[in-house]
Short mmCIF file of N, CA, C and O and ligand atoms in Angstrom, two decimals:
data_model
loop_
_atom_site.label_atom_id
_atom_site.label_comp_id
_atom_site.label_asym_id
_atom_site.label_seq_id
_atom_site.Cartn_x
_atom_site.Cartn_y
_atom_site.Cartn_z
N MET A 30 117.26 102.72 98.81
CA MET A 30 116.09 102.12 98.16
C MET A 30 115.79 102.90 96.87
O MET A 30 116.00 104.10 96.82
N ALA A 31 115.33 102.19 95.86
CA ALA A 31 115.01 102.84 94.59
C ALA A 31 113.94 103.91 94.81
O ALA A 31 113.26 103.93 95.84
N ALA A 32 113.81 104.81 93.83
CA ALA A 32 112.81 105.87 93.96
C ALA A 32 111.43 105.32 93.64
O ALA A 32 111.12 105.05 92.48
N TYR A 33 110.62 105.15 94.64
CA TYR A 33 109.27 104.63 94.45
C TYR A 33 108.24 105.75 94.59
O TYR A 33 108.47 106.73 95.29
N SER A 34 107.10 105.54 93.95
CA SER A 34 106.03 106.53 94.02
C SER A 34 105.44 106.58 95.44
O SER A 34 105.62 105.66 96.25
N GLU A 35 104.70 107.63 95.71
CA GLU A 35 104.00 107.74 97.00
C GLU A 35 103.04 106.59 97.19
O GLU A 35 102.87 106.08 98.30
N THR A 36 102.39 106.15 96.11
CA THR A 36 101.43 105.05 96.21
C THR A 36 102.12 103.76 96.59
O THR A 36 101.63 103.01 97.43
N VAL A 37 103.29 103.50 95.99
CA VAL A 37 104.05 102.30 96.37
C VAL A 37 104.39 102.34 97.85
O VAL A 37 104.19 101.37 98.59
N MET A 38 104.91 103.48 98.29
CA MET A 38 105.33 103.56 99.69
C MET A 38 104.14 103.45 100.64
O MET A 38 104.24 102.84 101.71
N ASP A 39 103.02 104.04 100.26
CA ASP A 39 101.81 103.96 101.10
C ASP A 39 101.37 102.51 101.27
O ASP A 39 101.13 102.04 102.38
N HIS A 40 101.29 101.77 100.16
CA HIS A 40 100.85 100.36 100.23
C HIS A 40 101.90 99.48 100.90
O HIS A 40 101.57 98.51 101.56
N PHE A 41 103.17 99.83 100.72
CA PHE A 41 104.24 99.05 101.35
C PHE A 41 104.22 99.25 102.87
O PHE A 41 104.35 98.29 103.64
N GLU A 42 104.02 100.47 103.30
CA GLU A 42 104.04 100.77 104.74
C GLU A 42 102.71 100.46 105.41
O GLU A 42 102.67 100.23 106.62
N HIS A 43 101.63 100.48 104.64
CA HIS A 43 100.30 100.20 105.20
C HIS A 43 99.56 99.19 104.31
O HIS A 43 98.58 99.54 103.66
N PRO A 44 100.05 97.97 104.26
CA PRO A 44 99.45 96.99 103.33
C PRO A 44 98.00 96.66 103.69
O PRO A 44 97.67 96.51 104.86
N ARG A 45 97.17 96.60 102.65
CA ARG A 45 95.75 96.27 102.81
C ARG A 45 95.53 94.78 102.50
O ARG A 45 96.08 94.26 101.54
N ASN A 46 94.67 94.16 103.26
CA ASN A 46 94.20 92.78 103.01
C ASN A 46 95.29 91.72 103.08
O ASN A 46 95.17 90.66 102.45
N ALA A 47 96.36 91.98 103.82
CA ALA A 47 97.41 90.98 103.99
C ALA A 47 96.96 89.94 105.01
O ALA A 47 96.23 90.27 105.94
N GLY A 48 97.36 88.70 104.81
CA GLY A 48 97.08 87.67 105.79
C GLY A 48 96.35 86.48 105.21
O GLY A 48 95.93 86.49 104.05
N GLU A 49 96.25 85.46 106.02
CA GLU A 49 95.61 84.19 105.61
C GLU A 49 94.10 84.36 105.49
O GLU A 49 93.50 85.13 106.23
N MET A 50 93.50 83.59 104.59
CA MET A 50 92.04 83.51 104.49
C MET A 50 91.64 82.09 104.84
O MET A 50 92.25 81.13 104.35
N ASP A 51 90.62 81.97 105.65
CA ASP A 51 90.13 80.66 106.04
C ASP A 51 89.33 80.04 104.88
O ASP A 51 88.40 80.66 104.38
N ALA A 52 89.72 78.86 104.45
CA ALA A 52 89.01 78.12 103.40
C ALA A 52 88.66 78.98 102.18
O ALA A 52 87.49 79.22 101.87
N PRO A 53 89.68 79.48 101.47
CA PRO A 53 89.40 80.31 100.28
C PRO A 53 88.69 79.51 99.19
O PRO A 53 88.82 78.28 99.12
N ASP A 54 87.98 80.22 98.33
CA ASP A 54 87.29 79.57 97.20
C ASP A 54 88.26 79.29 96.06
O ASP A 54 88.01 78.42 95.22
N GLY A 55 89.34 80.05 96.00
CA GLY A 55 90.39 79.83 95.01
C GLY A 55 91.69 80.38 95.56
O GLY A 55 91.67 81.37 96.28
N GLU A 56 92.79 79.72 95.22
CA GLU A 56 94.08 80.23 95.71
C GLU A 56 95.19 79.79 94.77
O GLU A 56 95.06 78.80 94.04
N ALA A 57 96.27 80.53 94.84
CA ALA A 57 97.44 80.19 94.02
C ALA A 57 98.67 80.86 94.62
O ALA A 57 98.58 81.91 95.25
N THR A 58 99.81 80.21 94.41
CA THR A 58 101.09 80.78 94.81
C THR A 58 101.97 80.85 93.59
O THR A 58 102.06 79.89 92.82
N VAL A 59 102.60 81.99 93.38
CA VAL A 59 103.51 82.14 92.26
C VAL A 59 104.86 82.64 92.76
O VAL A 59 104.95 83.28 93.80
N ARG A 60 105.87 82.32 91.99
CA ARG A 60 107.23 82.71 92.34
C ARG A 60 107.81 83.46 91.16
O ARG A 60 107.64 83.03 90.01
N ASN A 61 108.42 84.56 91.44
CA ASN A 61 109.04 85.35 90.38
C ASN A 61 110.38 84.71 90.01
O ASN A 61 111.28 84.65 90.84
N PRO A 62 110.50 84.21 88.78
CA PRO A 62 111.74 83.52 88.40
C PRO A 62 112.95 84.45 88.36
O PRO A 62 114.08 84.00 88.45
N VAL A 63 112.70 85.75 88.26
CA VAL A 63 113.82 86.70 88.17
C VAL A 63 114.53 86.83 89.52
O VAL A 63 115.74 86.88 89.59
N CYS A 64 113.75 86.86 90.60
CA CYS A 64 114.34 87.18 91.91
C CYS A 64 114.03 86.14 92.99
O CYS A 64 114.63 86.17 94.06
N GLY A 65 113.03 85.27 92.75
CA GLY A 65 112.68 84.27 93.74
C GLY A 65 111.61 84.70 94.73
O GLY A 65 111.21 83.94 95.60
N ASP A 66 111.13 85.95 94.62
CA ASP A 66 110.07 86.40 95.52
C ASP A 66 108.79 85.62 95.26
O ASP A 66 108.56 85.14 94.15
N ARG A 67 107.94 85.51 96.32
CA ARG A 67 106.74 84.68 96.22
C ARG A 67 105.50 85.45 96.65
O ARG A 67 105.56 86.27 97.56
N MET A 68 104.39 85.11 96.03
CA MET A 68 103.11 85.69 96.42
C MET A 68 102.04 84.61 96.41
O MET A 68 101.92 83.85 95.45
N GLN A 69 101.26 84.58 97.48
CA GLN A 69 100.10 83.70 97.56
C GLN A 69 98.84 84.56 97.55
O GLN A 69 98.76 85.54 98.31
N VAL A 70 97.89 84.23 96.71
CA VAL A 70 96.61 84.94 96.65
C VAL A 70 95.49 83.99 97.07
O VAL A 70 95.47 82.82 96.64
N MET A 71 94.61 84.48 97.91
CA MET A 71 93.44 83.72 98.35
C MET A 71 92.19 84.54 98.05
O MET A 71 92.16 85.74 98.36
N LEU A 72 91.19 83.87 97.47
CA LEU A 72 90.00 84.60 97.02
C LEU A 72 88.73 84.06 97.68
O LEU A 72 88.56 82.85 97.82
N ARG A 73 87.85 84.99 98.04
CA ARG A 73 86.47 84.66 98.39
C ARG A 73 85.63 85.13 97.21
O ARG A 73 85.74 86.30 96.79
N ILE A 74 84.85 84.23 96.63
CA ILE A 74 84.10 84.55 95.42
C ILE A 74 82.61 84.32 95.66
O ILE A 74 82.21 83.30 96.24
N ALA A 75 81.82 85.29 95.23
CA ALA A 75 80.36 85.20 95.37
C ALA A 75 79.71 85.79 94.13
O ALA A 75 80.10 86.88 93.68
N ASP A 76 78.75 85.07 93.57
CA ASP A 76 78.02 85.54 92.39
C ASP A 76 78.97 85.94 91.25
O ASP A 76 78.77 86.98 90.61
N ASP A 77 79.98 85.12 91.03
CA ASP A 77 80.92 85.36 89.93
C ASP A 77 81.72 86.66 90.09
O ASP A 77 82.23 87.21 89.12
N ARG A 78 81.80 87.13 91.33
CA ARG A 78 82.58 88.34 91.61
C ARG A 78 83.55 88.09 92.75
O ARG A 78 83.32 87.21 93.59
N ILE A 79 84.60 88.88 92.79
CA ILE A 79 85.56 88.76 93.89
C ILE A 79 85.02 89.52 95.09
O ILE A 79 84.90 90.76 95.07
N ALA A 80 84.65 88.77 96.12
CA ALA A 80 84.14 89.40 97.33
C ALA A 80 85.30 89.87 98.20
O ALA A 80 85.19 90.88 98.91
N LYS A 81 86.42 89.14 98.14
CA LYS A 81 87.56 89.49 98.97
C LYS A 81 88.82 88.84 98.40
O LYS A 81 88.77 87.70 97.95
N MET A 82 89.90 89.58 98.41
CA MET A 82 91.21 89.01 98.05
C MET A 82 92.16 89.26 99.21
O MET A 82 92.29 90.38 99.67
N GLN A 83 92.80 88.21 99.68
CA GLN A 83 93.86 88.35 100.67
C GLN A 83 95.14 87.76 100.10
O GLN A 83 95.10 86.96 99.15
N TRP A 84 96.25 88.11 100.68
CA TRP A 84 97.52 87.71 100.09
C TRP A 84 98.61 87.61 101.15
O TRP A 84 98.54 88.23 102.21
N LEU A 85 99.60 86.82 100.82
CA LEU A 85 100.84 86.72 101.61
C LEU A 85 101.98 86.83 100.61
O LEU A 85 102.05 86.02 99.68
N THR A 86 102.81 87.81 100.78
CA THR A 86 103.90 88.04 99.84
C THR A 86 105.22 88.15 100.57
O THR A 86 105.32 88.88 101.56
N ARG A 87 106.19 87.43 100.07
CA ARG A 87 107.55 87.59 100.57
C ARG A 87 108.34 88.19 99.43
O ARG A 87 108.65 87.50 98.44
N GLY A 88 108.61 89.47 99.55
CA GLY A 88 109.28 90.11 98.43
C GLY A 88 109.64 91.55 98.71
O GLY A 88 109.58 92.02 99.84
N CYS A 89 109.95 92.22 97.63
CA CYS A 89 110.45 93.59 97.69
C CYS A 89 109.28 94.58 97.89
O CYS A 89 108.12 94.20 97.79
N PRO A 90 109.58 95.86 98.13
CA PRO A 90 108.51 96.84 98.30
C PRO A 90 107.50 96.87 97.15
O PRO A 90 106.28 96.89 97.41
N PRO A 91 107.93 96.86 95.88
CA PRO A 91 106.92 96.84 94.81
C PRO A 91 106.06 95.57 94.82
O PRO A 91 104.88 95.62 94.48
N ALA A 92 106.63 94.43 95.22
CA ALA A 92 105.84 93.20 95.28
C ALA A 92 104.76 93.32 96.36
O ALA A 92 103.61 92.93 96.15
N ILE A 93 105.13 93.89 97.50
CA ILE A 93 104.15 94.11 98.57
C ILE A 93 103.11 95.13 98.11
O ILE A 93 101.89 94.93 98.28
N ALA A 94 103.56 96.22 97.52
CA ALA A 94 102.65 97.29 97.12
C ALA A 94 101.67 96.82 96.03
O ALA A 94 100.48 97.15 96.08
N THR A 95 102.17 96.05 95.06
CA THR A 95 101.26 95.59 94.01
C THR A 95 100.27 94.57 94.56
O THR A 95 99.12 94.51 94.12
N SER A 96 100.68 93.77 95.52
CA SER A 96 99.76 92.83 96.16
C SER A 96 98.64 93.59 96.86
O SER A 96 97.45 93.30 96.70
N SER A 97 99.03 94.58 97.64
CA SER A 97 98.07 95.37 98.40
C SER A 97 97.13 96.15 97.47
O SER A 97 95.91 96.12 97.62
N TRP A 98 97.71 96.84 96.49
CA TRP A 98 96.91 97.65 95.56
C TRP A 98 95.89 96.77 94.82
O TRP A 98 94.73 97.12 94.69
N THR A 99 96.36 95.64 94.33
CA THR A 99 95.48 94.75 93.58
C THR A 99 94.34 94.25 94.47
O THR A 99 93.17 94.23 94.05
N SER A 100 94.65 93.87 95.70
CA SER A 100 93.61 93.34 96.59
C SER A 100 92.53 94.37 96.85
O SER A 100 91.35 94.04 96.96
N GLU A 101 92.93 95.63 96.91
CA GLU A 101 91.97 96.70 97.16
C GLU A 101 91.11 96.96 95.93
O GLU A 101 89.91 97.21 96.04
N HIS A 102 91.73 96.88 94.76
CA HIS A 102 91.02 97.30 93.55
C HIS A 102 90.11 96.23 92.96
O HIS A 102 89.12 96.57 92.30
N VAL A 103 90.41 94.97 93.14
CA VAL A 103 89.59 93.95 92.46
C VAL A 103 88.33 93.58 93.25
O VAL A 103 87.49 92.84 92.73
N GLU A 104 88.22 94.08 94.45
CA GLU A 104 87.04 93.75 95.25
C GLU A 104 85.78 94.22 94.52
O GLU A 104 85.67 95.39 94.15
N GLY A 105 84.84 93.30 94.28
CA GLY A 105 83.61 93.63 93.58
C GLY A 105 83.69 93.41 92.08
O GLY A 105 82.67 93.45 91.40
N TRP A 106 84.88 93.18 91.56
CA TRP A 106 85.02 92.96 90.11
C TRP A 106 84.48 91.58 89.74
O TRP A 106 84.54 90.63 90.54
N THR A 107 84.01 91.46 88.50
CA THR A 107 83.67 90.13 87.98
C THR A 107 84.97 89.36 87.78
O THR A 107 86.06 89.96 87.67
N LEU A 108 84.85 88.04 87.68
CA LEU A 108 86.04 87.22 87.45
C LEU A 108 86.69 87.58 86.11
O LEU A 108 87.91 87.64 86.00
N ALA A 109 85.86 87.84 85.12
CA ALA A 109 86.39 88.20 83.80
C ALA A 109 87.17 89.52 83.87
O ALA A 109 88.23 89.65 83.25
N GLU A 110 86.64 90.47 84.61
CA GLU A 110 87.35 91.75 84.75
C GLU A 110 88.70 91.54 85.44
O GLU A 110 89.72 92.11 85.03
N ALA A 111 88.69 90.73 86.48
CA ALA A 111 89.93 90.50 87.24
C ALA A 111 90.95 89.74 86.39
O ALA A 111 92.15 90.02 86.45
N GLU A 112 90.46 88.80 85.58
CA GLU A 112 91.37 88.04 84.72
C GLU A 112 92.04 88.94 83.68
O GLU A 112 93.13 88.64 83.21
N ALA A 113 91.36 90.01 83.33
CA ALA A 113 91.88 90.90 82.29
C ALA A 113 92.84 91.96 82.86
O ALA A 113 93.42 92.74 82.10
N LEU A 114 93.00 91.98 84.18
CA LEU A 114 93.90 92.96 84.79
C LEU A 114 95.35 92.63 84.42
O LEU A 114 95.84 91.53 84.69
N THR A 115 96.03 93.57 83.80
CA THR A 115 97.39 93.31 83.34
C THR A 115 98.43 93.85 84.32
O THR A 115 98.13 94.74 85.13
N ARG A 116 99.62 93.32 84.21
CA ARG A 116 100.69 93.84 85.07
C ARG A 116 100.99 95.29 84.74
O ARG A 116 101.39 96.07 85.61
N GLU A 117 100.78 95.67 83.48
CA GLU A 117 101.01 97.07 83.11
C GLU A 117 100.01 97.98 83.82
O GLU A 117 100.36 99.06 84.31
N ALA A 118 98.74 97.52 83.90
CA ALA A 118 97.71 98.32 84.59
C ALA A 118 98.02 98.42 86.08
O ALA A 118 97.79 99.46 86.70
N ILE A 119 98.52 97.33 86.64
CA ILE A 119 98.88 97.35 88.07
C ILE A 119 100.04 98.31 88.30
O ILE A 119 100.01 99.14 89.22
N ALA A 120 101.06 98.22 87.44
CA ALA A 120 102.21 99.11 87.58
C ALA A 120 101.79 100.57 87.45
O ALA A 120 102.23 101.44 88.21
N GLU A 121 100.87 100.82 86.53
CA GLU A 121 100.37 102.19 86.35
C GLU A 121 99.56 102.62 87.57
O GLU A 121 99.66 103.76 88.03
N GLY A 122 98.78 101.67 88.13
CA GLY A 122 97.95 101.97 89.29
C GLY A 122 98.75 102.40 90.50
O GLY A 122 98.30 103.23 91.30
N ILE A 123 99.93 101.83 90.65
CA ILE A 123 100.75 102.20 91.81
C ILE A 123 101.70 103.35 91.51
O ILE A 123 102.61 103.63 92.29
N GLY A 124 101.47 104.00 90.37
CA GLY A 124 102.24 105.21 90.09
C GLY A 124 103.54 104.95 89.35
O GLY A 124 104.44 105.78 89.35
N GLY A 125 103.65 103.75 88.73
CA GLY A 125 104.83 103.43 87.95
C GLY A 125 105.91 102.79 88.81
O GLY A 125 105.88 102.86 90.04
N LEU A 126 106.85 102.12 88.11
CA LEU A 126 107.96 101.45 88.79
C LEU A 126 109.27 101.81 88.10
O LEU A 126 109.28 102.02 86.88
N PRO A 127 110.36 101.86 88.85
CA PRO A 127 111.66 102.05 88.20
C PRO A 127 111.89 100.93 87.19
O PRO A 127 111.40 99.80 87.39
N ARG A 128 112.62 101.23 86.14
CA ARG A 128 112.81 100.26 85.04
C ARG A 128 113.27 98.88 85.54
O ARG A 128 112.78 97.85 85.09
N ASP A 129 114.19 98.86 86.51
CA ASP A 129 114.72 97.56 86.97
C ASP A 129 113.77 96.85 87.93
O ASP A 129 114.09 95.78 88.44
N LYS A 130 112.60 97.46 88.19
CA LYS A 130 111.62 96.83 89.09
C LYS A 130 110.31 96.51 88.37
O LYS A 130 109.34 96.10 89.01
N VAL A 131 110.28 96.69 87.07
CA VAL A 131 109.03 96.45 86.32
C VAL A 131 108.59 94.98 86.47
O VAL A 131 107.41 94.68 86.56
N HIS A 132 109.57 94.08 86.56
CA HIS A 132 109.21 92.66 86.68
C HIS A 132 108.44 92.37 87.98
O HIS A 132 107.77 91.35 88.08
N CYS A 133 108.51 93.26 88.95
CA CYS A 133 107.85 93.04 90.24
C CYS A 133 106.33 93.09 90.13
O CYS A 133 105.63 92.59 91.02
N SER A 134 105.81 93.68 89.08
CA SER A 134 104.36 93.77 88.92
C SER A 134 103.77 92.48 88.35
O SER A 134 102.55 92.33 88.26
N VAL A 135 104.65 91.52 88.00
CA VAL A 135 104.18 90.27 87.41
C VAL A 135 103.47 89.39 88.44
O VAL A 135 102.46 88.74 88.15
N LEU A 136 104.01 89.39 89.66
CA LEU A 136 103.48 88.48 90.69
C LEU A 136 101.98 88.64 90.90
O LEU A 136 101.24 87.66 90.90
N ALA A 137 101.54 89.87 91.13
CA ALA A 137 100.13 90.09 91.48
C ALA A 137 99.20 89.68 90.35
O ALA A 137 98.19 89.00 90.59
N ALA A 138 99.54 90.08 89.12
CA ALA A 138 98.68 89.74 87.99
C ALA A 138 98.63 88.23 87.79
O ALA A 138 97.55 87.65 87.59
N ASP A 139 99.77 87.57 87.86
CA ASP A 139 99.82 86.12 87.65
C ASP A 139 99.11 85.35 88.75
O ASP A 139 98.35 84.41 88.50
N ALA A 140 99.37 85.74 90.00
CA ALA A 140 98.78 85.02 91.13
C ALA A 140 97.26 85.18 91.12
O ALA A 140 96.53 84.22 91.40
N LEU A 141 96.78 86.37 90.80
CA LEU A 141 95.34 86.59 90.75
C LEU A 141 94.70 85.71 89.67
O LEU A 141 93.70 85.03 89.91
N ARG A 142 95.30 85.70 88.49
CA ARG A 142 94.76 84.90 87.38
C ARG A 142 94.77 83.41 87.73
O ARG A 142 93.82 82.69 87.47
N LYS A 143 95.84 82.97 88.37
CA LYS A 143 95.93 81.54 88.73
C LYS A 143 94.96 81.18 89.85
O LYS A 143 94.42 80.06 89.87
N ALA A 144 94.71 82.08 90.77
CA ALA A 144 93.75 81.81 91.84
C ALA A 144 92.33 81.72 91.27
O ALA A 144 91.52 80.90 91.71
N ILE A 145 92.04 82.54 90.27
CA ILE A 145 90.73 82.46 89.61
C ILE A 145 90.62 81.13 88.85
O ILE A 145 89.58 80.47 88.88
N ALA A 146 91.69 80.73 88.20
CA ALA A 146 91.70 79.45 87.48
C ALA A 146 91.48 78.30 88.47
O ALA A 146 90.77 77.33 88.16
N ASP A 147 92.09 78.40 89.65
CA ASP A 147 91.90 77.38 90.68
C ASP A 147 90.43 77.32 91.09
O ASP A 147 89.85 76.23 91.20
N TYR A 148 89.81 78.48 91.27
CA TYR A 148 88.38 78.51 91.61
C TYR A 148 87.55 77.87 90.50
O TYR A 148 86.67 77.04 90.76
N ARG A 149 87.84 78.25 89.25
CA ARG A 149 87.05 77.71 88.12
C ARG A 149 87.20 76.18 88.06
O ARG A 149 86.23 75.48 87.77
N ALA A 150 88.40 75.68 88.35
CA ALA A 150 88.62 74.23 88.32
C ALA A 150 87.84 73.54 89.43
O ALA A 150 87.32 72.43 89.26
N ARG A 151 87.73 74.20 90.58
CA ARG A 151 87.00 73.60 91.71
C ARG A 151 85.50 73.49 91.44
O ARG A 151 84.85 72.55 91.91
N VAL A 152 84.93 74.47 90.75
CA VAL A 152 83.48 74.50 90.56
C VAL A 152 83.03 73.85 89.24
O VAL A 152 81.84 73.74 89.00
N SER A 153 83.99 73.47 88.41
CA SER A 153 83.59 72.89 87.12
C SER A 153 83.29 71.40 87.26
O SER A 153 83.68 70.75 88.19
FE1 LIG B 213 111.37 90.27 93.43
FE2 LIG B 213 110.53 92.68 93.17
S1 LIG B 213 112.61 92.06 93.41
S2 LIG B 213 109.34 90.88 92.99
#
């Protein structure tokens, strides 16, 4: 296995907020065109903030770790703050990624942004 940071391994071995959410307020599924891995994000939203993010990811250790890390960090954020979360910030948050795994941080950022867009479309 590639050399991953302690944070990647911690989130990979002990994923936070994984699993289905009943009747989410917004959701999205994205697929990484590079490798075919998939991530589904489900959001509970209250007062324009993320009350809860859950996810289902079929992918590599960094895909699992970035899903878990993101779900933990965006709780309580405004939608605008969450929309501004970049894949670079996620990759930095998990302690960096090997060069050939940088694309793995795309899933979490994209899925989160699309789930927020889904919520905005539902309430508009
Ligand atoms: Fe597919 Fe990492 S190899 S997201």
